[in-house]
Amino acid sequence: MAAEGFYRIALGVEYKGSRYRGWQRQASGVLSVQETLEDALSKVADSPVSLMCAGRTDAGVHACGQVVHFDTRAERSMKAWTMGANINLPHDISVSWAKVMPAHFHARFKAIARRYRYVIYNDQIRPAHLNEEITWNHRPLDEQRMAEAARYLVGTHDFSAFRAGQCQAKSPIKEVHHLRVTRHGKMIVIDIRAGAFLHHMVRNIAGVLMTIGAGERPVEWAREVLESRIRRTGGVTAHPFGLYLVQVEYRDEFELPERYIGPHFLTGFSELAG
């Protein structure tokens, strides 16, 4: 709850994670998105700002739908929070909106769903563009096989086989609402929505689906990995470069601003809508 005399402000944030050791503030001298954004907002507030986020992204992971909140006594317009932060931020972090929230709003604990997209560039030749914003896979991938395998992972399951060893979640049981695989020219997009995710869960799912798409394992292997509940059965964790936090959902009572579901270079593909 926001303390008496404080305003609770929510922000929409997007960032390219390549330069950062993840969202969370690190030891002194280690660059993080949280510390960089807090420093910029503190200049606007003329006092220290401490942020809470909807989802802590790992090193190299991007976001175009991150939601954060902070409490402050500073009285500023929403335009001042947005534009003031952006003036003080580096080119790879941007605040897209700001809104005064009720005291019971919490960016993390009031979120009811999170959505990620994993973007693969599938071609023999390494791309010169977007090289830290997509994952390059030189092997021909069959997106139909990947989509078929993805169906085994939809629903409520024990995702221990897709969980990093250092994961701190209390339970490995998560509900995946949708898991779609679509091709758009040279790009393949894995789109996944769930109430919450385990550490490295999306990257481990992407690794399994790419292995199946390359024909190295049968489609049913996705089910076998899931049912094993053993991480080592699922192969290598996919690179972070193509992973984006694209949307965080809240109950209608909070009336948060709506933006496109990114990343921005995918917004022209109508098949990805919804």
PDB file of C-alpha atoms in Angstrom:
ATOM      1  CA  MET A   1       0.000   0.000   0.000  1.00  0.00           C
ATOM      2  CA  ALA A   2       1.202   3.534  -0.750  1.00  0.00           C
ATOM      3  CA  ALA A   3       1.969   5.479   2.433  1.00  0.00           C
ATOM      4  CA  GLU A   4      -0.124   8.499   3.336  1.00  0.00           C
ATOM      5  CA  GLY A   5       0.962  11.575   1.413  1.00  0.00           C
ATOM      6  CA  PHE A   6       2.503   9.540  -1.404  1.00  0.00           C
ATOM      7  CA  TYR A   7       1.316   9.045  -4.967  1.00  0.00           C
ATOM      8  CA  ARG A   8       1.566   5.607  -6.561  1.00  0.00           C
ATOM      9  CA  ILE A   9       2.642   5.944 -10.188  1.00  0.00           C
ATOM     10  CA  ALA A  10       2.642   3.138 -12.768  1.00  0.00           C
ATOM     11  CA  LEU A  11       4.768   3.296 -15.905  1.00  0.00           C
ATOM     12  CA  GLY A  12       4.885   1.355 -19.144  1.00  0.00           C
ATOM     13  CA  VAL A  13       8.499   0.623 -20.065  1.00  0.00           C
ATOM     14  CA  GLU A  14      10.283  -0.843 -23.046  1.00  0.00           C
ATOM     15  CA  TYR A  15      13.973  -1.652 -23.365  1.00  0.00           C
ATOM     16  CA  LYS A  16      16.603  -3.451 -25.357  1.00  0.00           C
ATOM     17  CA  GLY A  17      18.277  -5.738 -22.842  1.00  0.00           C
ATOM     18  CA  SER A  18      21.543  -6.383 -24.681  1.00  0.00           C
ATOM     19  CA  ARG A  19      23.726  -4.055 -22.596  1.00  0.00           C
ATOM     20  CA  TYR A  20      22.211  -4.960 -19.241  1.00  0.00           C
ATOM     21  CA  ARG A  21      22.667  -7.764 -16.743  1.00  0.00           C
ATOM     22  CA  GLY A  22      18.899  -8.061 -16.555  1.00  0.00           C
ATOM     23  CA  TRP A  23      16.178  -5.995 -14.915  1.00  0.00           C
ATOM     24  CA  GLN A  24      17.204  -6.320 -11.280  1.00  0.00           C
ATOM     25  CA  ARG A  25      19.638  -3.913  -9.620  1.00  0.00           C
ATOM     26  CA  GLN A  26      23.029  -5.582  -9.267  1.00  0.00           C
ATOM     27  CA  ALA A  27      26.226  -5.048  -7.292  1.00  0.00           C
ATOM     28  CA  SER A  28      27.937  -1.703  -7.775  1.00  0.00           C
ATOM     29  CA  GLY A  29      29.286  -1.227 -11.277  1.00  0.00           C
ATOM     30  CA  VAL A  30      27.046  -3.845 -12.931  1.00  0.00           C
ATOM     31  CA  LEU A  31      24.605  -2.264 -15.369  1.00  0.00           C
ATOM     32  CA  SER A  32      20.905  -3.092 -14.851  1.00  0.00           C
ATOM     33  CA  VAL A  33      17.661  -1.743 -16.282  1.00  0.00           C
ATOM     34  CA  GLN A  34      16.230  -1.091 -12.815  1.00  0.00           C
ATOM     35  CA  GLU A  35      19.123   1.060 -11.623  1.00  0.00           C
ATOM     36  CA  THR A  36      19.262   3.018 -14.879  1.00  0.00           C
ATOM     37  CA  LEU A  37      15.526   3.759 -14.797  1.00  0.00           C
ATOM     38  CA  GLU A  38      15.539   4.585 -11.071  1.00  0.00           C
ATOM     39  CA  ASP A  39      18.348   7.082 -11.596  1.00  0.00           C
ATOM     40  CA  ALA A  40      16.428   8.819 -14.402  1.00  0.00           C
ATOM     41  CA  LEU A  41      13.177   8.989 -12.418  1.00  0.00           C
ATOM     42  CA  SER A  42      14.988  10.227  -9.315  1.00  0.00           C
ATOM     43  CA  LYS A  43      16.131  13.243 -11.312  1.00  0.00           C
ATOM     44  CA  VAL A  44      12.546  13.981 -12.312  1.00  0.00           C
ATOM     45  CA  ALA A  45      11.272  13.517  -8.739  1.00  0.00           C
ATOM     46  CA  ASP A  46      14.262  15.354  -7.215  1.00  0.00           C
ATOM     47  CA  SER A  47      14.332  12.526  -4.651  1.00  0.00           C
ATOM     48  CA  PRO A  48      15.213   8.808  -4.663  1.00  0.00           C
ATOM     49  CA  VAL A  49      12.815   6.502  -6.547  1.00  0.00           C
ATOM     50  CA  SER A  50      12.565   2.748  -5.934  1.00  0.00           C
ATOM     51  CA  LEU A  51      10.795   0.583  -8.522  1.00  0.00           C
ATOM     52  CA  MET A  52       8.780  -2.628  -8.447  1.00  0.00           C
ATOM     53  CA  CYS A  53       8.300  -4.438 -11.770  1.00  0.00           C
ATOM     54  CA  ALA A  54       5.811  -6.929 -13.178  1.00  0.00           C
ATOM     55  CA  GLY A  55       8.475  -9.401 -14.269  1.00  0.00           C
ATOM     56  CA  ARG A  56      12.250  -9.498 -13.716  1.00  0.00           C
ATOM     57  CA  THR A  57      13.851 -10.160 -17.092  1.00  0.00           C
ATOM     58  CA  ASP A  58      17.246 -11.863 -17.401  1.00  0.00           C
ATOM     59  CA  ALA A  59      20.460 -10.539 -18.917  1.00  0.00           C
ATOM     60  CA  GLY A  60      20.030  -9.859 -22.628  1.00  0.00           C
ATOM     61  CA  VAL A  61      16.215 -10.168 -22.550  1.00  0.00           C
ATOM     62  CA  HIS A  62      14.105  -7.323 -23.934  1.00  0.00           C
ATOM     63  CA  ALA A  63      10.734  -5.816 -23.025  1.00  0.00           C
ATOM     64  CA  CYS A  64       8.128  -3.792 -24.858  1.00  0.00           C
ATOM     65  CA  GLY A  65       5.358  -4.264 -22.311  1.00  0.00           C
ATOM     66  CA  GLN A  66       7.033  -4.075 -18.917  1.00  0.00           C
ATOM     67  CA  VAL A  67       4.968  -2.443 -16.145  1.00  0.00           C
ATOM     68  CA  VAL A  68       6.528  -0.869 -13.044  1.00  0.00           C
ATOM     69  CA  HIS A  69       5.335   1.227 -10.141  1.00  0.00           C
ATOM     70  CA  PHE A  70       6.831   3.532  -7.526  1.00  0.00           C
ATOM     71  CA  ASP A  71       5.657   5.756  -4.675  1.00  0.00           C
ATOM     72  CA  THR A  72       6.596   9.417  -4.502  1.00  0.00           C
ATOM     73  CA  ARG A  73       5.657  12.688  -2.832  1.00  0.00           C
ATOM     74  CA  ALA A  74       6.662  14.600  -5.957  1.00  0.00           C
ATOM     75  CA  GLU A  75       3.774  16.214  -7.803  1.00  0.00           C
ATOM     76  CA  ARG A  76       4.374  15.930 -11.539  1.00  0.00           C
ATOM     77  CA  SER A  77       2.114  15.625 -14.561  1.00  0.00           C
ATOM     78  CA  MET A  78       2.017  12.285 -16.341  1.00  0.00           C
ATOM     79  CA  LYS A  79       3.694  13.932 -19.328  1.00  0.00           C
ATOM     80  CA  ALA A  80       6.472  15.148 -17.044  1.00  0.00           C
ATOM     81  CA  TRP A  81       7.088  11.627 -15.704  1.00  0.00           C
ATOM     82  CA  THR A  82       7.167  10.188 -19.231  1.00  0.00           C
ATOM     83  CA  MET A  83       9.150  12.860 -21.049  1.00  0.00           C
ATOM     84  CA  GLY A  84      11.345  13.715 -18.065  1.00  0.00           C
ATOM     85  CA  ALA A  85      12.389  10.100 -17.655  1.00  0.00           C
ATOM     86  CA  ASN A  86      13.094   9.706 -21.371  1.00  0.00           C
ATOM     87  CA  ILE A  87      15.291  12.794 -21.475  1.00  0.00           C
ATOM     88  CA  ASN A  88      17.452  11.237 -18.757  1.00  0.00           C
ATOM     89  CA  LEU A  89      17.463   7.688 -20.137  1.00  0.00           C
ATOM     90  CA  PRO A  90      19.888   6.094 -22.616  1.00  0.00           C
ATOM     91  CA  HIS A  91      18.676   5.251 -26.126  1.00  0.00           C
ATOM     92  CA  ASP A  92      17.815   1.624 -25.266  1.00  0.00           C
ATOM     93  CA  ILE A  93      15.246   2.314 -22.507  1.00  0.00           C
ATOM     94  CA  SER A  94      12.008   4.239 -23.019  1.00  0.00           C
ATOM     95  CA  VAL A  95       8.984   5.088 -20.854  1.00  0.00           C
ATOM     96  CA  SER A  96       5.829   4.867 -22.979  1.00  0.00           C
ATOM     97  CA  TRP A  97       3.151   6.008 -20.506  1.00  0.00           C
ATOM     98  CA  ALA A  98       2.532   7.035 -16.894  1.00  0.00           C
ATOM     99  CA  LYS A  99      -0.619   6.860 -14.739  1.00  0.00           C
ATOM    100  CA  VAL A 100      -1.560   7.623 -11.134  1.00  0.00           C
ATOM    101  CA  MET A 101      -2.794   4.406  -9.545  1.00  0.00           C
ATOM    102  CA  PRO A 102      -4.852   3.523  -6.460  1.00  0.00           C
ATOM    103  CA  ALA A 103      -2.840   2.594  -3.386  1.00  0.00           C
ATOM    104  CA  HIS A 104      -3.650  -1.126  -3.682  1.00  0.00           C
ATOM    105  CA  PHE A 105      -2.166  -1.451  -7.176  1.00  0.00           C
ATOM    106  CA  HIS A 106       1.052  -3.472  -7.369  1.00  0.00           C
ATOM    107  CA  ALA A 107       2.903  -4.057 -10.654  1.00  0.00           C
ATOM    108  CA  ARG A 108       3.895  -7.607  -9.717  1.00  0.00           C
ATOM    109  CA  PHE A 109       1.243  -8.958  -7.368  1.00  0.00           C
ATOM    110  CA  LYS A 110      -1.791  -7.547  -9.184  1.00  0.00           C
ATOM    111  CA  ALA A 111      -0.720  -8.912 -12.582  1.00  0.00           C
ATOM    112  CA  ILE A 112      -3.022 -11.731 -13.745  1.00  0.00           C
ATOM    113  CA  ALA A 113      -1.107 -12.811 -16.877  1.00  0.00           C
ATOM    114  CA  ARG A 114       2.178 -12.242 -18.659  1.00  0.00           C
ATOM    115  CA  ARG A 115       2.981 -12.754 -22.307  1.00  0.00           C
ATOM    116  CA  TYR A 116       6.320 -13.322 -24.029  1.00  0.00           C
ATOM    117  CA  ARG A 117       7.401 -13.617 -27.634  1.00  0.00           C
ATOM    118  CA  TYR A 118      10.543 -15.402 -28.785  1.00  0.00           C
ATOM    119  CA  VAL A 119      11.685 -14.311 -32.249  1.00  0.00           C
ATOM    120  CA  ILE A 120      13.859 -16.593 -34.397  1.00  0.00           C
ATOM    121  CA  TYR A 121      15.554 -15.582 -37.649  1.00  0.00           C
ATOM    122  CA  ASN A 122      15.710 -18.803 -39.656  1.00  0.00           C
ATOM    123  CA  ASP A 123      18.199 -18.665 -42.516  1.00  0.00           C
ATOM    124  CA  GLN A 124      21.589 -20.134 -43.428  1.00  0.00           C
ATOM    125  CA  ILE A 125      23.173 -16.674 -43.476  1.00  0.00           C
ATOM    126  CA  ARG A 126      23.736 -14.764 -40.248  1.00  0.00           C
ATOM    127  CA  PRO A 127      21.753 -11.486 -40.304  1.00  0.00           C
ATOM    128  CA  ALA A 128      23.633  -8.197 -40.016  1.00  0.00           C
ATOM    129  CA  HIS A 129      20.590  -6.388 -38.620  1.00  0.00           C
ATOM    130  CA  LEU A 130      18.765  -6.986 -35.328  1.00  0.00           C
ATOM    131  CA  ASN A 131      21.603  -9.305 -34.348  1.00  0.00           C
ATOM    132  CA  GLU A 132      20.995  -8.800 -30.602  1.00  0.00           C
ATOM    133  CA  GLU A 133      17.220  -8.563 -30.914  1.00  0.00           C
ATOM    134  CA  ILE A 134      16.495 -11.924 -32.552  1.00  0.00           C
ATOM    135  CA  THR A 135      17.907 -15.432 -32.199  1.00  0.00           C
ATOM    136  CA  TRP A 136      19.560 -16.701 -35.366  1.00  0.00           C
ATOM    137  CA  ASN A 137      19.095 -20.399 -36.174  1.00  0.00           C
ATOM    138  CA  HIS A 138      20.814 -21.558 -39.378  1.00  0.00           C
ATOM    139  CA  ARG A 139      19.113 -24.971 -39.483  1.00  0.00           C
ATOM    140  CA  PRO A 140      15.898 -25.159 -41.552  1.00  0.00           C
ATOM    141  CA  LEU A 141      13.065 -25.233 -39.001  1.00  0.00           C
ATOM    142  CA  ASP A 142       9.644 -26.729 -39.621  1.00  0.00           C
ATOM    143  CA  GLU A 143       7.267 -24.408 -37.800  1.00  0.00           C
ATOM    144  CA  GLN A 144       4.382 -26.857 -38.247  1.00  0.00           C
ATOM    145  CA  ARG A 145       6.227 -29.503 -36.245  1.00  0.00           C
ATOM    146  CA  MET A 146       7.051 -26.863 -33.625  1.00  0.00           C
ATOM    147  CA  ALA A 147       3.403 -25.801 -33.401  1.00  0.00           C
ATOM    148  CA  GLU A 148       2.268 -29.403 -33.060  1.00  0.00           C
ATOM    149  CA  ALA A 149       4.778 -30.037 -30.277  1.00  0.00           C
ATOM    150  CA  ALA A 150       3.734 -26.817 -28.510  1.00  0.00           C
ATOM    151  CA  ARG A 151       0.227 -28.232 -27.960  1.00  0.00           C
ATOM    152  CA  TYR A 152       1.580 -30.681 -25.393  1.00  0.00           C
ATOM    153  CA  LEU A 153       2.655 -27.745 -23.206  1.00  0.00           C
ATOM    154  CA  VAL A 154      -0.650 -25.838 -23.126  1.00  0.00           C
ATOM    155  CA  GLY A 155      -2.626 -26.153 -19.901  1.00  0.00           C
ATOM    156  CA  THR A 156      -1.677 -26.682 -16.271  1.00  0.00           C
ATOM    157  CA  HIS A 157       1.454 -28.785 -15.829  1.00  0.00           C
ATOM    158  CA  ASP A 158       4.512 -29.352 -13.679  1.00  0.00           C
ATOM    159  CA  PHE A 159       7.181 -27.498 -15.689  1.00  0.00           C
ATOM    160  CA  SER A 160      10.175 -28.705 -13.653  1.00  0.00           C
ATOM    161  CA  ALA A 161      11.878 -29.898 -16.861  1.00  0.00           C
ATOM    162  CA  PHE A 162      11.783 -26.320 -18.184  1.00  0.00           C
ATOM    163  CA  ARG A 163      12.947 -24.676 -14.957  1.00  0.00           C
ATOM    164  CA  ALA A 164      16.420 -23.256 -14.306  1.00  0.00           C
ATOM    165  CA  GLY A 165      18.339 -24.724 -11.366  1.00  0.00           C
ATOM    166  CA  GLN A 166      18.462 -21.335  -9.618  1.00  0.00           C
ATOM    167  CA  CYS A 167      14.694 -20.748  -9.964  1.00  0.00           C
ATOM    168  CA  GLN A 168      13.200 -19.463  -6.691  1.00  0.00           C
ATOM    169  CA  ALA A 169       9.513 -20.078  -7.498  1.00  0.00           C
ATOM    170  CA  LYS A 170       7.660 -21.938  -4.753  1.00  0.00           C
ATOM    171  CA  SER A 171       5.908 -24.282  -7.187  1.00  0.00           C
ATOM    172  CA  PRO A 172       6.818 -25.606 -10.663  1.00  0.00           C
ATOM    173  CA  ILE A 173       3.142 -25.943 -11.569  1.00  0.00           C
ATOM    174  CA  LYS A 174       2.071 -23.236 -14.033  1.00  0.00           C
ATOM    175  CA  GLU A 175      -0.838 -22.760 -16.412  1.00  0.00           C
ATOM    176  CA  VAL A 176       0.029 -21.898 -20.011  1.00  0.00           C
ATOM    177  CA  HIS A 177      -2.976 -20.206 -21.621  1.00  0.00           C
ATOM    178  CA  HIS A 178      -1.640 -20.267 -25.166  1.00  0.00           C
ATOM    179  CA  LEU A 179       1.541 -21.291 -26.968  1.00  0.00           C
ATOM    180  CA  ARG A 180       1.557 -20.470 -30.682  1.00  0.00           C
ATOM    181  CA  VAL A 181       4.244 -20.879 -33.335  1.00  0.00           C
ATOM    182  CA  THR A 182       3.954 -18.916 -36.600  1.00  0.00           C
ATOM    183  CA  ARG A 183       6.264 -18.150 -39.514  1.00  0.00           C
ATOM    184  CA  HIS A 184       6.585 -14.732 -41.144  1.00  0.00           C
ATOM    185  CA  GLY A 185       9.059 -14.963 -43.992  1.00  0.00           C
ATOM    186  CA  LYS A 186      12.448 -15.703 -42.442  1.00  0.00           C
ATOM    187  CA  MET A 187      11.135 -15.146 -38.918  1.00  0.00           C
ATOM    188  CA  ILE A 188       9.462 -17.670 -36.638  1.00  0.00           C
ATOM    189  CA  VAL A 189       7.617 -16.325 -33.589  1.00  0.00           C
ATOM    190  CA  ILE A 190       6.881 -18.342 -30.447  1.00  0.00           C
ATOM    191  CA  ASP A 191       4.079 -16.549 -28.585  1.00  0.00           C
ATOM    192  CA  ILE A 192       3.295 -17.738 -25.041  1.00  0.00           C
ATOM    193  CA  ARG A 193       0.913 -16.440 -22.375  1.00  0.00           C
ATOM    194  CA  ALA A 194       0.634 -17.675 -18.775  1.00  0.00           C
ATOM    195  CA  GLY A 195      -0.261 -16.440 -15.322  1.00  0.00           C
ATOM    196  CA  ALA A 196       3.397 -16.638 -14.303  1.00  0.00           C
ATOM    197  CA  PHE A 197       6.631 -18.201 -15.533  1.00  0.00           C
ATOM    198  CA  LEU A 198       9.539 -20.097 -14.027  1.00  0.00           C
ATOM    199  CA  HIS A 199      13.115 -18.899 -14.435  1.00  0.00           C
ATOM    200  CA  HIS A 200      14.276 -19.645 -18.019  1.00  0.00           C
ATOM    201  CA  MET A 201      10.974 -21.387 -18.752  1.00  0.00           C
ATOM    202  CA  VAL A 202      10.350 -19.643 -22.088  1.00  0.00           C
ATOM    203  CA  ARG A 203      13.950 -20.042 -23.272  1.00  0.00           C
ATOM    204  CA  ASN A 204      13.913 -23.735 -22.374  1.00  0.00           C
ATOM    205  CA  ILE A 205      10.625 -24.228 -24.216  1.00  0.00           C
ATOM    206  CA  ALA A 206      12.096 -22.410 -27.229  1.00  0.00           C
ATOM    207  CA  GLY A 207      15.137 -24.696 -27.136  1.00  0.00           C
ATOM    208  CA  VAL A 208      12.974 -27.831 -27.174  1.00  0.00           C
ATOM    209  CA  LEU A 209      10.743 -26.524 -29.981  1.00  0.00           C
ATOM    210  CA  MET A 210      13.719 -25.539 -32.160  1.00  0.00           C
ATOM    211  CA  THR A 211      15.271 -28.990 -31.673  1.00  0.00           C
ATOM    212  CA  ILE A 212      12.003 -30.569 -32.825  1.00  0.00           C
ATOM    213  CA  GLY A 213      11.650 -28.066 -35.678  1.00  0.00           C
ATOM    214  CA  ALA A 214      15.123 -29.031 -36.921  1.00  0.00           C
ATOM    215  CA  GLY A 215      14.055 -32.690 -37.069  1.00  0.00           C
ATOM    216  CA  GLU A 216      16.497 -33.788 -34.382  1.00  0.00           C
ATOM    217  CA  ARG A 217      13.713 -35.104 -32.147  1.00  0.00           C
ATOM    218  CA  PRO A 218      10.142 -36.290 -32.789  1.00  0.00           C
ATOM    219  CA  VAL A 219       7.160 -34.064 -32.041  1.00  0.00           C
ATOM    220  CA  GLU A 220       6.250 -36.254 -29.047  1.00  0.00           C
ATOM    221  CA  TRP A 221       9.581 -35.407 -27.401  1.00  0.00           C
ATOM    222  CA  ALA A 222       7.998 -32.203 -26.018  1.00  0.00           C
ATOM    223  CA  ARG A 223       5.582 -34.346 -24.004  1.00  0.00           C
ATOM    224  CA  GLU A 224       8.378 -36.683 -22.906  1.00  0.00           C
ATOM    225  CA  VAL A 225      10.471 -33.766 -21.630  1.00  0.00           C
ATOM    226  CA  LEU A 226       7.481 -32.302 -19.792  1.00  0.00           C
ATOM    227  CA  GLU A 227       6.548 -35.596 -18.152  1.00  0.00           C
ATOM    228  CA  SER A 228      10.141 -36.329 -17.119  1.00  0.00           C
ATOM    229  CA  ARG A 229      10.174 -33.313 -14.770  1.00  0.00           C
ATOM    230  CA  ILE A 230      13.984 -33.397 -15.102  1.00  0.00           C
ATOM    231  CA  ARG A 231      15.712 -30.328 -16.525  1.00  0.00           C
ATOM    232  CA  ARG A 232      18.601 -32.134 -18.238  1.00  0.00           C
ATOM    233  CA  THR A 233      16.213 -34.028 -20.530  1.00  0.00           C
ATOM    234  CA  GLY A 234      15.282 -30.770 -22.304  1.00  0.00           C
ATOM    235  CA  GLY A 235      18.627 -29.909 -23.906  1.00  0.00           C
ATOM    236  CA  VAL A 236      20.255 -26.499 -24.150  1.00  0.00           C
ATOM    237  CA  THR A 237      18.631 -23.251 -22.959  1.00  0.00           C
ATOM    238  CA  ALA A 238      17.972 -20.996 -25.965  1.00  0.00           C
ATOM    239  CA  HIS A 239      19.768 -17.649 -26.263  1.00  0.00           C
ATOM    240  CA  PRO A 240      18.148 -14.624 -24.581  1.00  0.00           C
ATOM    241  CA  PHE A 241      18.461 -12.308 -27.604  1.00  0.00           C
ATOM    242  CA  GLY A 242      15.101 -13.063 -29.214  1.00  0.00           C
ATOM    243  CA  LEU A 243      13.025 -13.007 -26.018  1.00  0.00           C
ATOM    244  CA  TYR A 244      10.609 -10.143 -25.299  1.00  0.00           C
ATOM    245  CA  LEU A 245       8.210  -9.470 -22.440  1.00  0.00           C
ATOM    246  CA  VAL A 246       5.406  -8.085 -24.605  1.00  0.00           C
ATOM    247  CA  GLN A 247       2.390  -7.736 -22.322  1.00  0.00           C
ATOM    248  CA  VAL A 248       1.366  -7.750 -18.669  1.00  0.00           C
ATOM    249  CA  GLU A 249      -2.358  -7.990 -17.954  1.00  0.00           C
ATOM    250  CA  TYR A 250      -4.337  -6.573 -15.020  1.00  0.00           C
ATOM    251  CA  ARG A 251      -7.972  -6.467 -14.039  1.00  0.00           C
ATOM    252  CA  ASP A 252     -10.125  -3.872 -15.796  1.00  0.00           C
ATOM    253  CA  GLU A 253     -10.481  -1.813 -12.604  1.00  0.00           C
ATOM    254  CA  PHE A 254      -6.951  -0.429 -13.091  1.00  0.00           C
ATOM    255  CA  GLU A 255      -7.613   0.871 -16.639  1.00  0.00           C
ATOM    256  CA  LEU A 256      -3.995   0.822 -17.724  1.00  0.00           C
ATOM    257  CA  PRO A 257      -3.179   2.285 -21.152  1.00  0.00           C
ATOM    258  CA  GLU A 258      -3.102  -0.197 -24.025  1.00  0.00           C
ATOM    259  CA  ARG A 259      -0.352  -0.268 -26.640  1.00  0.00           C
ATOM    260  CA  TYR A 260       0.532  -2.573 -29.491  1.00  0.00           C
ATOM    261  CA  ILE A 261       1.892  -5.990 -28.635  1.00  0.00           C
ATOM    262  CA  GLY A 262       5.484  -5.875 -29.844  1.00  0.00           C
ATOM    263  CA  PRO A 263       8.251  -6.009 -30.644  1.00  0.00           C
ATOM    264  CA  HIS A 264       7.698  -3.107 -33.026  1.00  0.00           C
ATOM    265  CA  PHE A 265       9.121  -4.884 -36.094  1.00  0.00           C
ATOM    266  CA  LEU A 266       6.342  -7.510 -35.841  1.00  0.00           C
ATOM    267  CA  THR A 267       3.392  -5.109 -35.688  1.00  0.00           C
ATOM    268  CA  GLY A 268       2.689  -5.371 -39.414  1.00  0.00           C
ATOM    269  CA  PHE A 269       1.871  -9.082 -39.224  1.00  0.00           C
ATOM    270  CA  SER A 270      -1.897  -9.342 -38.812  1.00  0.00           C
ATOM    271  CA  GLU A 271      -1.658 -13.073 -38.017  1.00  0.00           C
ATOM    272  CA  LEU A 272      -0.079 -12.158 -34.663  1.00  0.00           C
ATOM    273  CA  ALA A 273      -2.993 -10.019 -33.513  1.00  0.00           C
ATOM    274  CA  GLY A 274      -4.883 -11.126 -30.420  1.00  0.00           C
TER     275      GLY A 274
END
